[in-house]
mmCIF file of C-alpha atoms in Angstrom:
data_model
loop_
_atom_site.group_PDB
_atom_site.id
_atom_site.type_symbol
_atom_site.label_atom_id
_atom_site.label_comp_id
_atom_site.label_asym_id
_atom_site.label_seq_id
_atom_site.Cartn_x
_atom_site.Cartn_y
_atom_site.Cartn_z
ATOM 1 C CA MET A 1 21.597 4.075 5.407
ATOM 2 C CA LYS A 2 18.757 4.544 3.891
ATOM 3 C CA LEU A 3 16.719 1.408 5.310
ATOM 4 C CA PHE A 4 17.738 2.652 8.829
ATOM 5 C CA LYS A 5 15.929 6.017 8.163
ATOM 6 C CA LEU A 6 12.805 4.343 6.576
ATOM 7 C CA ALA A 7 13.074 1.844 9.891
ATOM 8 C CA SER A 8 13.253 4.956 12.396
ATOM 9 C CA LEU A 9 10.323 6.754 10.604
ATOM 10 C CA SER A 10 8.334 3.612 10.429
ATOM 11 C CA CYS A 11 8.715 3.057 14.229
ATOM 12 C CA MET A 12 8.534 6.115 15.227
ATOM 13 C CA VAL A 13 5.025 6.876 13.284
ATOM 14 C CA CYS A 14 3.779 3.607 14.693
ATOM 15 C CA ALA A 15 4.547 4.216 18.260
ATOM 16 C CA ALA A 16 2.360 7.442 17.868
ATOM 17 C CA PHE A 17 -0.348 5.948 17.379
ATOM 18 C CA SER A 18 -0.224 2.632 19.399
ATOM 19 C CA ALA A 19 0.692 4.578 22.176
ATOM 20 C CA GLN A 20 -2.512 3.964 23.987
ATOM 21 C CA ALA A 21 -2.791 0.484 23.696
ATOM 22 C CA ALA A 22 -0.066 -2.717 24.189
ATOM 23 C CA GLU A 23 -1.724 -4.887 21.548
ATOM 24 C CA PRO A 24 -3.314 -4.367 17.975
ATOM 25 C CA SER A 25 -6.918 -5.379 17.763
ATOM 26 C CA THR A 26 -6.304 -7.453 14.402
ATOM 27 C CA ALA A 27 -2.906 -8.456 12.490
ATOM 28 C CA GLU A 28 -3.426 -9.370 8.643
ATOM 29 C CA VAL A 29 -0.384 -11.221 7.458
ATOM 30 C CA GLU A 30 -0.065 -12.612 3.475
ATOM 31 C CA LEU A 31 2.608 -14.513 1.705
ATOM 32 C CA GLY A 32 3.081 -15.651 -1.711
ATOM 33 C CA VAL A 33 6.163 -17.211 -3.391
ATOM 34 C CA ILE A 34 6.701 -18.319 -6.926
ATOM 35 C CA ALA A 35 9.982 -20.097 -8.051
ATOM 36 C CA THR A 36 10.276 -21.811 -11.938
ATOM 37 C CA SER A 37 13.148 -23.912 -13.240
ATOM 38 C CA GLY A 38 14.310 -25.092 -16.753
ATOM 39 C CA ASN A 39 14.036 -23.235 -19.754
ATOM 40 C CA THR A 40 13.098 -20.572 -17.384
ATOM 41 C CA ASP A 41 14.423 -19.486 -14.046
ATOM 42 C CA SER A 42 12.778 -17.113 -12.049
ATOM 43 C CA THR A 43 11.895 -16.424 -8.036
ATOM 44 C CA SER A 44 9.462 -14.238 -6.926
ATOM 45 C CA LEU A 45 8.194 -13.296 -3.328
ATOM 46 C CA LYS A 46 5.023 -11.176 -2.310
ATOM 47 C CA GLY A 47 4.606 -10.062 0.985
ATOM 48 C CA LYS A 48 2.342 -7.844 3.259
ATOM 49 C CA VAL A 49 1.268 -7.319 6.464
ATOM 50 C CA THR A 50 -1.879 -4.864 7.659
ATOM 51 C CA ILE A 51 -2.849 -3.875 11.436
ATOM 52 C CA ASN A 52 -5.734 -2.574 12.923
ATOM 53 C CA GLN A 53 -6.191 -0.741 15.816
ATOM 54 C CA GLU A 54 -9.853 -0.243 17.175
ATOM 55 C CA LEU A 55 -9.278 1.843 20.365
ATOM 56 C CA GLU A 56 -11.819 4.148 22.571
ATOM 57 C CA ASN A 57 -10.935 7.350 20.557
ATOM 58 C CA TRP A 58 -8.441 6.014 17.557
ATOM 59 C CA LYS A 59 -8.780 3.922 14.559
ATOM 60 C CA ASN A 60 -5.202 2.809 13.494
ATOM 61 C CA ASN A 61 -4.000 1.065 10.571
ATOM 62 C CA TYR A 62 -0.313 0.070 9.485
ATOM 63 C CA GLN A 63 0.620 -1.697 6.414
ATOM 64 C CA LEU A 64 3.911 -3.004 5.249
ATOM 65 C CA ASP A 65 3.540 -4.061 1.515
ATOM 66 C CA ALA A 66 6.467 -5.851 -0.573
ATOM 67 C CA LEU A 67 7.732 -7.456 -3.929
ATOM 68 C CA TYR A 68 10.904 -8.987 -4.696
ATOM 69 C CA LYS A 69 11.754 -10.842 -8.410
ATOM 70 C CA LYS A 70 14.630 -12.415 -9.685
ATOM 71 C CA ASP A 71 14.979 -13.364 -13.162
ATOM 72 C CA GLU A 72 17.571 -15.006 -15.368
ATOM 73 C CA VAL A 73 18.617 -13.219 -18.049
ATOM 74 C CA GLU A 74 20.986 -13.489 -21.082
ATOM 75 C CA VAL A 75 24.062 -10.675 -20.784
ATOM 76 C CA ASP A 76 26.519 -10.863 -23.782
ATOM 77 C CA GLY A 77 25.381 -15.020 -24.384
ATOM 78 C CA VAL A 78 26.037 -15.864 -20.852
ATOM 79 C CA ASP A 79 22.657 -16.209 -18.789
ATOM 80 C CA GLU A 80 22.818 -14.055 -15.467
ATOM 81 C CA GLU A 81 20.687 -14.004 -12.548
ATOM 82 C CA GLN A 82 19.282 -10.161 -12.104
ATOM 83 C CA THR A 83 16.374 -8.864 -9.650
ATOM 84 C CA THR A 84 14.093 -7.459 -11.932
ATOM 85 C CA ALA A 85 11.556 -5.776 -9.088
ATOM 86 C CA GLN A 86 12.216 -4.959 -5.645
ATOM 87 C CA LYS A 87 9.654 -2.365 -4.390
ATOM 88 C CA LEU A 88 8.646 -1.816 -0.823
ATOM 89 C CA PHE A 89 5.851 0.272 0.515
ATOM 90 C CA VAL A 90 5.067 1.185 4.248
ATOM 91 C CA SER A 91 2.027 3.434 5.357
ATOM 92 C CA ALA A 92 0.323 4.408 8.713
ATOM 93 C CA GLN A 93 -2.789 6.232 9.341
ATOM 94 C CA GLY A 94 -4.648 7.170 12.918
ATOM 95 C CA ASP A 95 -8.105 8.155 12.348
ATOM 96 C CA TYR A 96 -9.800 10.373 15.652
ATOM 97 C CA LYS A 97 -13.675 9.396 15.966
ATOM 98 C CA LEU A 98 -15.980 12.740 15.973
ATOM 99 C CA ASN A 99 -18.620 10.315 17.033
ATOM 100 C CA GLN A 100 -20.463 6.692 17.641
ATOM 101 C CA GLU A 101 -20.734 6.366 13.568
ATOM 102 C CA HIS A 102 -17.690 6.387 11.047
ATOM 103 C CA SER A 103 -16.622 10.066 10.664
ATOM 104 C CA ALA A 104 -13.112 10.657 11.856
ATOM 105 C CA LEU A 105 -9.582 13.346 11.456
ATOM 106 C CA PHE A 106 -7.114 11.462 10.210
ATOM 107 C CA VAL A 107 -3.277 11.910 9.940
ATOM 108 C CA TYR A 108 -1.167 9.841 7.608
ATOM 109 C CA GLY A 109 2.103 9.121 6.250
ATOM 110 C CA SER A 110 3.630 6.862 3.472
ATOM 111 C CA TYR A 111 7.168 6.084 2.420
ATOM 112 C CA THR A 112 7.476 4.193 -1.322
ATOM 113 C CA ASP A 113 11.282 2.479 -2.545
ATOM 114 C CA ASP A 114 10.749 1.023 -5.766
ATOM 115 C CA ARG A 115 14.475 0.334 -7.208
ATOM 116 C CA PHE A 116 12.985 0.156 -10.911
ATOM 117 C CA SER A 117 10.728 3.128 -10.917
ATOM 118 C CA GLY A 118 13.464 6.117 -11.582
ATOM 119 C CA PHE A 119 12.613 7.443 -7.721
ATOM 120 C CA GLU A 120 14.971 6.769 -5.336
ATOM 121 C CA TYR A 121 11.877 7.060 -2.378
ATOM 122 C CA GLN A 122 8.400 8.527 -2.872
ATOM 123 C CA SER A 123 6.663 9.991 0.625
ATOM 124 C CA THR A 124 3.191 11.354 1.443
ATOM 125 C CA VAL A 125 1.923 13.090 4.897
ATOM 126 C CA ALA A 126 -1.897 14.417 4.615
ATOM 127 C CA VAL A 127 -4.739 14.925 7.141
ATOM 128 C CA GLY A 128 -8.250 15.427 6.534
ATOM 129 C CA TYR A 129 -11.566 13.565 7.072
ATOM 130 C CA SER A 130 -12.767 10.190 6.780
ATOM 131 C CA ASP A 131 -16.476 8.695 7.105
ATOM 132 C CA GLN A 132 -18.076 5.492 5.387
ATOM 133 C CA LEU A 133 -20.675 6.670 2.193
ATOM 134 C CA PHE A 134 -22.853 3.246 2.803
ATOM 135 C CA SER A 135 -23.132 0.248 4.642
ATOM 136 C CA THR A 136 -25.404 -2.616 3.463
ATOM 137 C CA ASP A 137 -25.724 -6.440 5.260
ATOM 138 C CA ASN A 138 -22.827 -7.736 2.857
ATOM 139 C CA SER A 139 -21.117 -4.544 1.472
ATOM 140 C CA PHE A 140 -20.253 -1.182 2.367
ATOM 141 C CA LEU A 141 -18.111 2.006 1.046
ATOM 142 C CA ASN A 142 -15.158 4.044 3.241
ATOM 143 C CA TYR A 143 -13.406 7.063 2.145
ATOM 144 C CA ASN A 144 -11.355 9.810 3.160
ATOM 145 C CA ILE A 145 -9.754 13.211 1.706
ATOM 146 C CA GLY A 146 -7.802 15.902 2.600
ATOM 147 C CA PRO A 147 -5.023 17.665 1.623
ATOM 148 C CA GLY A 148 -1.566 16.566 2.065
ATOM 149 C CA TYR A 149 2.289 17.267 1.037
ATOM 150 C CA THR A 150 4.576 14.841 -1.515
ATOM 151 C CA PHE A 151 8.060 14.443 -1.701
ATOM 152 C CA ASN A 152 10.544 12.688 -3.623
ATOM 153 C CA GLU A 153 13.661 12.093 -5.310
ATOM 154 C CA THR A 154 15.069 10.639 -8.896
ATOM 155 C CA ASP A 155 17.572 8.251 -8.676
ATOM 156 C CA ASP A 156 19.497 11.036 -10.482
ATOM 157 C CA GLY A 157 19.250 13.052 -7.408
ATOM 158 C CA GLU A 158 16.295 15.554 -8.603
ATOM 159 C CA LYS A 159 14.552 16.190 -5.265
ATOM 160 C CA ASN A 160 10.824 17.822 -6.030
ATOM 161 C CA GLU A 161 8.552 18.698 -3.031
ATOM 162 C CA ALA A 162 4.403 19.410 -4.026
ATOM 163 C CA ALA A 163 0.895 20.123 -2.432
ATOM 164 C CA VAL A 164 -1.704 17.560 -3.115
ATOM 165 C CA VAL A 165 -5.200 16.357 -2.460
ATOM 166 C CA ARG A 166 -5.044 12.755 -1.337
ATOM 167 C CA LEU A 167 -8.510 10.781 -1.598
ATOM 168 C CA ALA A 168 -8.936 7.266 -1.077
ATOM 169 C CA ALA A 169 -11.616 4.849 -0.743
ATOM 170 C CA GLU A 170 -11.939 1.159 0.406
ATOM 171 C CA TYR A 171 -14.934 -0.980 -1.094
ATOM 172 C CA GLN A 172 -15.710 -4.789 0.279
ATOM 173 C CA TYR A 173 -18.276 -7.009 -0.837
ATOM 174 C CA GLU A 174 -19.385 -9.975 0.533
ATOM 175 C CA LEU A 175 -19.390 -12.594 -2.410
ATOM 176 C CA SER A 176 -20.605 -15.607 0.072
ATOM 177 C CA GLU A 177 -19.920 -16.580 3.285
ATOM 178 C CA ASN A 178 -16.652 -17.322 2.557
ATOM 179 C CA ALA A 179 -15.468 -15.421 -0.227
ATOM 180 C CA LYS A 180 -15.547 -11.636 -0.929
ATOM 181 C CA PHE A 181 -14.107 -8.785 -2.997
ATOM 182 C CA THR A 182 -12.343 -5.757 -2.304
ATOM 183 C CA GLN A 183 -10.946 -3.005 -3.907
ATOM 184 C CA LEU A 184 -8.691 0.077 -2.670
ATOM 185 C CA LEU A 185 -8.187 2.958 -4.560
ATOM 186 C CA SER A 186 -5.987 6.020 -3.327
ATOM 187 C CA THR A 187 -4.970 9.595 -5.343
ATOM 188 C CA GLU A 188 -2.711 12.394 -4.993
ATOM 189 C CA ALA A 189 -3.249 14.619 -6.914
ATOM 190 C CA ALA A 190 -0.987 17.709 -7.427
ATOM 191 C CA PHE A 191 -2.311 21.102 -7.530
ATOM 192 C CA ASP A 192 0.290 21.606 -10.432
ATOM 193 C CA SER A 193 -0.589 19.908 -13.121
ATOM 194 C CA ASP A 194 3.386 19.700 -13.623
ATOM 195 C CA ASN A 195 3.996 17.910 -10.565
ATOM 196 C CA ASN A 196 2.987 14.197 -10.318
ATOM 197 C CA THR A 197 -0.353 12.650 -9.197
ATOM 198 C CA ARG A 198 0.161 9.278 -8.078
ATOM 199 C CA THR A 199 -2.588 7.181 -8.271
ATOM 200 C CA ARG A 200 -2.677 3.188 -6.431
ATOM 201 C CA SER A 201 -5.417 0.473 -7.195
ATOM 202 C CA GLU A 202 -5.768 -3.080 -5.515
ATOM 203 C CA SER A 203 -8.511 -5.435 -6.800
ATOM 204 C CA ALA A 204 -8.530 -8.357 -5.033
ATOM 205 C CA VAL A 205 -10.865 -11.820 -4.430
ATOM 206 C CA SER A 206 -10.362 -13.698 -1.207
ATOM 207 C CA ALA A 207 -11.599 -16.786 -0.065
ATOM 208 C CA ASN A 208 -11.448 -18.752 3.203
ATOM 209 C CA LEU A 209 -9.686 -22.164 3.028
ATOM 210 C CA MET A 210 -10.446 -23.251 6.722
ATOM 211 C CA GLY A 211 -9.972 -21.787 10.305
ATOM 212 C CA ASN A 212 -8.208 -18.186 9.799
ATOM 213 C CA LEU A 213 -6.354 -18.915 6.435
ATOM 214 C CA SER A 214 -7.729 -18.057 3.193
ATOM 215 C CA MET A 215 -6.382 -17.357 -0.769
ATOM 216 C CA LYS A 216 -6.022 -14.143 -2.343
ATOM 217 C CA ALA A 217 -5.835 -13.125 -5.725
ATOM 218 C CA ALA A 218 -5.125 -9.270 -6.192
ATOM 219 C CA TYR A 219 -4.332 -7.054 -9.355
ATOM 220 C CA THR A 220 -2.326 -3.953 -8.287
ATOM 221 C CA ILE A 221 -1.714 -0.730 -10.203
ATOM 222 C CA VAL A 222 0.444 2.370 -9.379
ATOM 223 C CA HIS A 223 0.766 5.222 -11.682
ATOM 224 C CA ASN A 224 2.174 8.032 -11.777
ATOM 225 C CA SER A 225 1.378 11.107 -14.240
ATOM 226 C CA GLU A 226 5.408 12.413 -14.431
ATOM 227 C CA VAL A 227 7.951 9.804 -14.060
ATOM 228 C CA PRO A 228 12.382 10.399 -14.741
ATOM 229 C CA ALA A 229 13.057 10.111 -18.701
ATOM 230 C CA ASP A 230 12.553 5.948 -19.636
ATOM 231 C CA ASN A 231 10.361 4.905 -17.126
ATOM 232 C CA GLU A 232 6.941 3.478 -17.360
ATOM 233 C CA ASN A 233 3.906 5.572 -16.045
ATOM 234 C CA THR A 234 2.163 2.369 -14.597
ATOM 235 C CA ASP A 235 3.314 -0.211 -13.068
ATOM 236 C CA THR A 236 0.490 -3.886 -12.557
ATOM 237 C CA THR A 237 1.397 -6.586 -10.532
ATOM 238 C CA THR A 238 -0.891 -9.658 -10.207
ATOM 239 C CA SER A 239 -0.135 -11.851 -7.319
ATOM 240 C CA ILE A 240 -1.632 -15.123 -5.753
ATOM 241 C CA THR A 241 -1.172 -15.288 -1.857
ATOM 242 C CA LEU A 242 -1.882 -16.890 1.258
ATOM 243 C CA VAL A 243 -3.442 -14.868 3.922
ATOM 244 C CA TYR A 244 -3.380 -15.561 7.671
ATOM 245 C CA LEU A 245 -5.583 -13.437 10.264
ATOM 246 C CA PHE A 246 -4.213 -13.091 13.707
#
């Protein structure tokens, strides 16, 4: 039922933004698989889909990011396969262009389902202003800022809501003709220090292999200032994936 609600919410948000165009401008799909056997048995799967639309009055971005990991662990002297990581992050943002440059008004929504975070779900909605701070021949820095609201529920059924300020930035630097560095950073800072402030960071280097196919190495950090008991505040993921641009 929860997955059905998530799928329905994602479809409604995407449909609202994409009604003005039949096809996305670009779609980027990345996939990474790691499997080991022998002394250590484990399987890891990471996938991400990013869709960008460049319309006359709107610039839209949709994202789905998933991670699954299964390891063989010893329980009471018996080896058993157990799921050790299962994460799903979905977001959509629409930017209404104010002029021919980069300034825009945005509306944003996200949903996170992380099985081992202590939260049943975490969700955010926000509106505000977006612009480009600077742009050179080989780099740029975009940002957006605005008020929002977060909703979450812990595994124990405790529900929390809070007003936040959302600040996000995207930096890109071309290392060479075939390689680039990207830094994505976002924080949803609660007005009340007793409520959770959530921060996501992805640092990545990607290199073109051939045509539209690239390889990407990334380091992702997710930090929650307030978490349920017996849970860590910070999760990190190191990944190597193949990326295909449509």
